[in-house]
Amino acid sequence: MAVRFDADAEDYTQALALGSQAAISASCWAKVSVDRNTFSTAVSLDNGTSDAVFLQTATDGVTMGVYEEPLGNFAGTGRAMTVGTWYWLAYSISGTSGTMYSRALSDTTVTTSALTGLQATHNIANLRLGESAWGTEWLNGAVCAVKIWTAALTQNELESEALLYRPQRIANLVGWYPLHRPETADYSGNGRTLSGGAGTAQEDGPGISWGPGRSRIRKYTALSPPPAFSGWGVPI
């Protein structure tokens, strides 16, 4: 299950107040439900519009990439998303470089894109889900399984996170927001409760499992019993 945004000002926010960070990683599943043909944001880590890292589409509304300020542009090659299709999206940043990872629900491999020209550190003051620091770049789509770390996770670590709502790496975990239903809870235990989310709705998610050995979530009130995911070599 997942949370659906379909209008401006439905985003979730959290004042993380993490200070200056040289290493950042994020992982989530996202879907563009309606192409707005403009910047559309899944996850924003920022200190306002002058210091930010966004998982965001370009002005075409469907090419998802890592947008960075003060670079003022996308740091690598974006991933063209098909409207209505779920994608796993992640990045790992260390200093002035990093990597973006993506995988459509039906893909059998992960696509990578090198991130270059980044600011060496970022002041991570805020988390925004479904919107950027600019305030008008909302996502008409759905998001779930959001996890944030103050560490540069390896590709293997991030790929293991893609399969599950529940985080596998606990060290340096800042926040974990399953978003399997509209709610503000931080499941990491760090107490970083979200604000906002008014007007969001629940809809079907990408069908990933809650945790190792658990069934894929179909409804938040019950777990259904399809076969477990068998690896990256086959579609989920």
C-alpha positions as a printed Julia matrix, in Angstrom:
236×3 Matrix{Float64}:
  0.0     0.0     0.0
  1.04    3.64   -0.5
  0.04    7.26    0.03
 -1.42    9.17   -2.91
 -0.96   12.92   -3.41
 -3.34   14.54   -5.9
 -3.26   18.25   -5.06
 -0.91   20.98   -3.87
 -0.32   21.38   -0.1
 -0.92   17.69    0.69
  2.78   17.09    1.4
  4.32   15.79    4.62
  7.1    17.74    6.36
  9.53   17.21    9.22
 12.08   19.61   10.74
 14.99   17.16   10.84
 17.57   19.73   12.0
 20.47   17.39   11.15
 22.96   20.17   10.47
 25.79   19.88    7.97
 26.09   16.41    6.43
 28.67   15.18    3.9
 27.02   11.77    3.44
 23.33   11.22    2.68
 21.31    8.28    1.34
 17.62    7.95    0.59
 15.37    5.18   -0.71
 11.7     5.11   -1.67
  9.15    3.8    -4.14
  7.32    6.4    -6.22
  4.83    6.61   -9.05
  3.7     9.48  -11.27
 -0.07    9.09  -11.55
 -0.71   12.22  -13.6
  1.98   14.01  -15.61
  1.92   17.66  -14.53
  4.54   18.56  -17.18
  6.58   20.42  -14.59
  8.89   19.76  -11.65
  7.31   17.1    -9.41
  8.98   16.0    -6.16
  8.95   12.7    -4.31
 11.48   13.43   -1.52
 13.18   16.7    -0.54
 16.02   17.15    1.97
 16.79   20.83    2.27
 17.56   24.0     4.14
 15.26   26.04    1.95
 15.82   26.68   -1.74
 19.55   27.48   -1.54
 20.77   24.17   -0.06
 18.83   21.09   -1.14
 18.8    17.56   -2.55
 15.56   16.53   -4.27
 14.31   13.31   -5.83
 12.39   15.21   -8.45
 11.28   15.1   -12.08
 12.48   17.56  -14.68
 10.1    20.05  -16.29
  8.68   17.27  -18.48
  7.06   15.83  -15.33
  8.34   12.28  -15.82
 12.17   12.23  -15.93
 13.16   11.58  -12.31
 16.58   12.64  -11.11
 18.58   14.09   -8.22
 18.28   17.87   -8.28
 20.77   19.78   -6.13
 21.19   23.31   -4.86
 23.46   25.28   -5.1
 24.26   23.4    -8.33
 20.89   24.59   -9.59
 20.47   21.58  -11.84
 20.21   17.82  -11.96
 23.45   16.16  -10.87
 23.2    13.16  -13.21
 21.13   11.54  -15.93
 17.49   11.17  -14.92
 15.24    8.12  -15.24
 12.32    8.4   -17.67
  9.24    7.18  -15.8
  6.08    5.8   -17.36
  2.92    7.3   -15.9
  1.18    4.77  -13.66
  4.27    2.58  -13.13
  6.01    2.1    -9.78
  9.76    2.77   -9.54
 12.27    2.16   -6.81
 14.37    5.33   -6.48
 17.45    5.84   -4.33
 20.67    7.76   -4.08
 23.88    7.65   -2.1
 25.97   10.81   -1.76
 29.42   11.25   -0.26
 30.93   14.7    -0.55
 30.83   16.09   -4.08
 29.73   12.9    -5.83
 27.33   10.0    -5.56
 25.07    7.61   -7.45
 21.37    7.48   -8.23
 19.66    4.08   -8.51
 16.33    3.24  -10.12
 14.31    0.2   -11.08
 10.83   -0.05  -12.56
  8.56   -2.64  -11.04
  8.95   -4.89  -14.1
 12.72   -4.38  -14.57
 15.19   -7.19  -13.93
 18.19   -4.9   -13.37
 18.98   -1.67  -11.57
 19.83    1.48  -13.55
 22.59    3.68  -12.13
 23.55    7.28  -12.82
 26.69    9.03  -11.56
 26.1    12.24   -9.6
 28.81   14.88   -9.93
 29.44   18.52   -9.12
 27.65   18.44   -5.79
 28.27   20.72   -2.83
 30.6    18.98   -0.37
 28.11   19.2     2.52
 24.41   19.95    2.89
 22.54   21.46    5.8
 19.69   18.98    6.2
 17.11   21.07    8.04
 13.89   19.74    6.51
 12.31   16.64    5.02
  9.41   17.06    2.62
  7.48   14.21    1.0
  5.46   14.97   -2.12
  6.8    18.53   -2.46
 10.05   20.5    -2.76
 11.33   23.52   -0.85
  9.98   25.74   -3.63
  6.42   24.97   -2.54
  4.87   24.55   -5.99
  6.6    21.37   -7.19
  4.18   18.79   -5.8
  3.87   15.22   -6.99
  0.6    14.06   -8.54
  1.33   10.47   -7.69
  2.14    8.07   -4.87
  5.06    7.37   -2.52
  5.9     4.68    0.03
  8.78    3.0     1.9
 10.75    6.21    2.52
 14.05    5.77    4.38
 16.75    8.37    5.06
 20.32    7.84    6.36
 23.23   10.14    7.21
 25.66    7.74    5.55
 26.66    6.81    2.01
 25.12    3.35    1.58
 26.61    0.93   -0.93
 24.67   -0.29   -3.95
 24.18   -3.69   -2.32
 22.85   -2.07    0.85
 20.39    0.08   -1.06
 19.22   -2.79   -3.26
 18.43   -4.8    -0.13
 16.31   -1.88    1.06
 14.34   -1.79   -2.2
 12.66   -5.12   -1.57
 11.16   -4.23    1.81
  9.24   -1.55    3.64
 11.26   -2.25    6.79
 14.86   -0.93    6.81
 17.69   -3.46    6.83
 20.42   -1.0     7.79
 19.69    0.61   11.16
 23.01    2.44   11.65
 22.68    6.14   10.73
 18.95    5.72   10.01
 17.37    9.15   10.38
 13.76    8.32    9.63
 11.57    5.54    8.27
  8.16    6.35    6.84
  6.39    3.29    5.37
  3.47    5.41    4.09
  1.43    2.25    3.62
 -1.47    4.46    4.66
 -1.88    8.19    5.31
 -0.12    8.71    8.64
  2.62   10.8    10.23
  4.47    8.2    12.33
  8.24    7.77   12.18
  8.73    4.0    12.47
 12.5     4.35   13.02
 12.03    5.04   16.72
 13.74    8.42   16.4
 10.55   10.34   17.05
 10.71   12.42   13.88
  6.96   12.56   13.39
  5.71   14.14   10.18
  3.31   17.06    9.9
  0.77   17.66    7.15
 -0.62   15.07    4.76
 -4.18   16.41    4.84
 -6.03   15.28    1.73
 -3.83   12.29    0.99
 -5.37    8.89    0.33
 -4.35    5.24    0.44
 -3.9     3.24   -2.74
 -2.2     0.04   -3.89
  1.57    0.12   -3.61
  4.34   -1.71   -5.49
  3.62   -5.03   -3.77
  6.91   -5.31   -1.87
  7.13   -7.18    1.44
  7.01   -5.55    4.87
 10.11   -7.41    6.05
 12.08  -10.65    5.56
  9.75  -13.63    5.49
  6.64  -11.44    5.47
  3.92  -11.4     2.83
  3.48   -8.48    0.49
  1.13   -5.79    1.75
 -2.23   -5.59   -0.01
 -4.17   -3.9     2.8
 -2.74   -2.35    5.93
 -5.14   -4.34    8.08
 -3.99   -7.75    6.81
 -1.1    -9.46    5.03
 -1.78  -11.51    1.93
  0.11  -14.76    1.16
  1.63  -14.62   -2.35
  5.1   -16.16   -2.91
  8.05  -14.19   -1.57
 10.17  -12.08   -3.92
 12.94  -14.3    -5.34
 15.63  -11.78   -6.27
 16.46   -9.03   -8.74
 16.56  -11.51  -11.61
 12.78  -11.57  -11.95
 10.11   -8.85  -11.79
  8.45   -8.25   -8.44
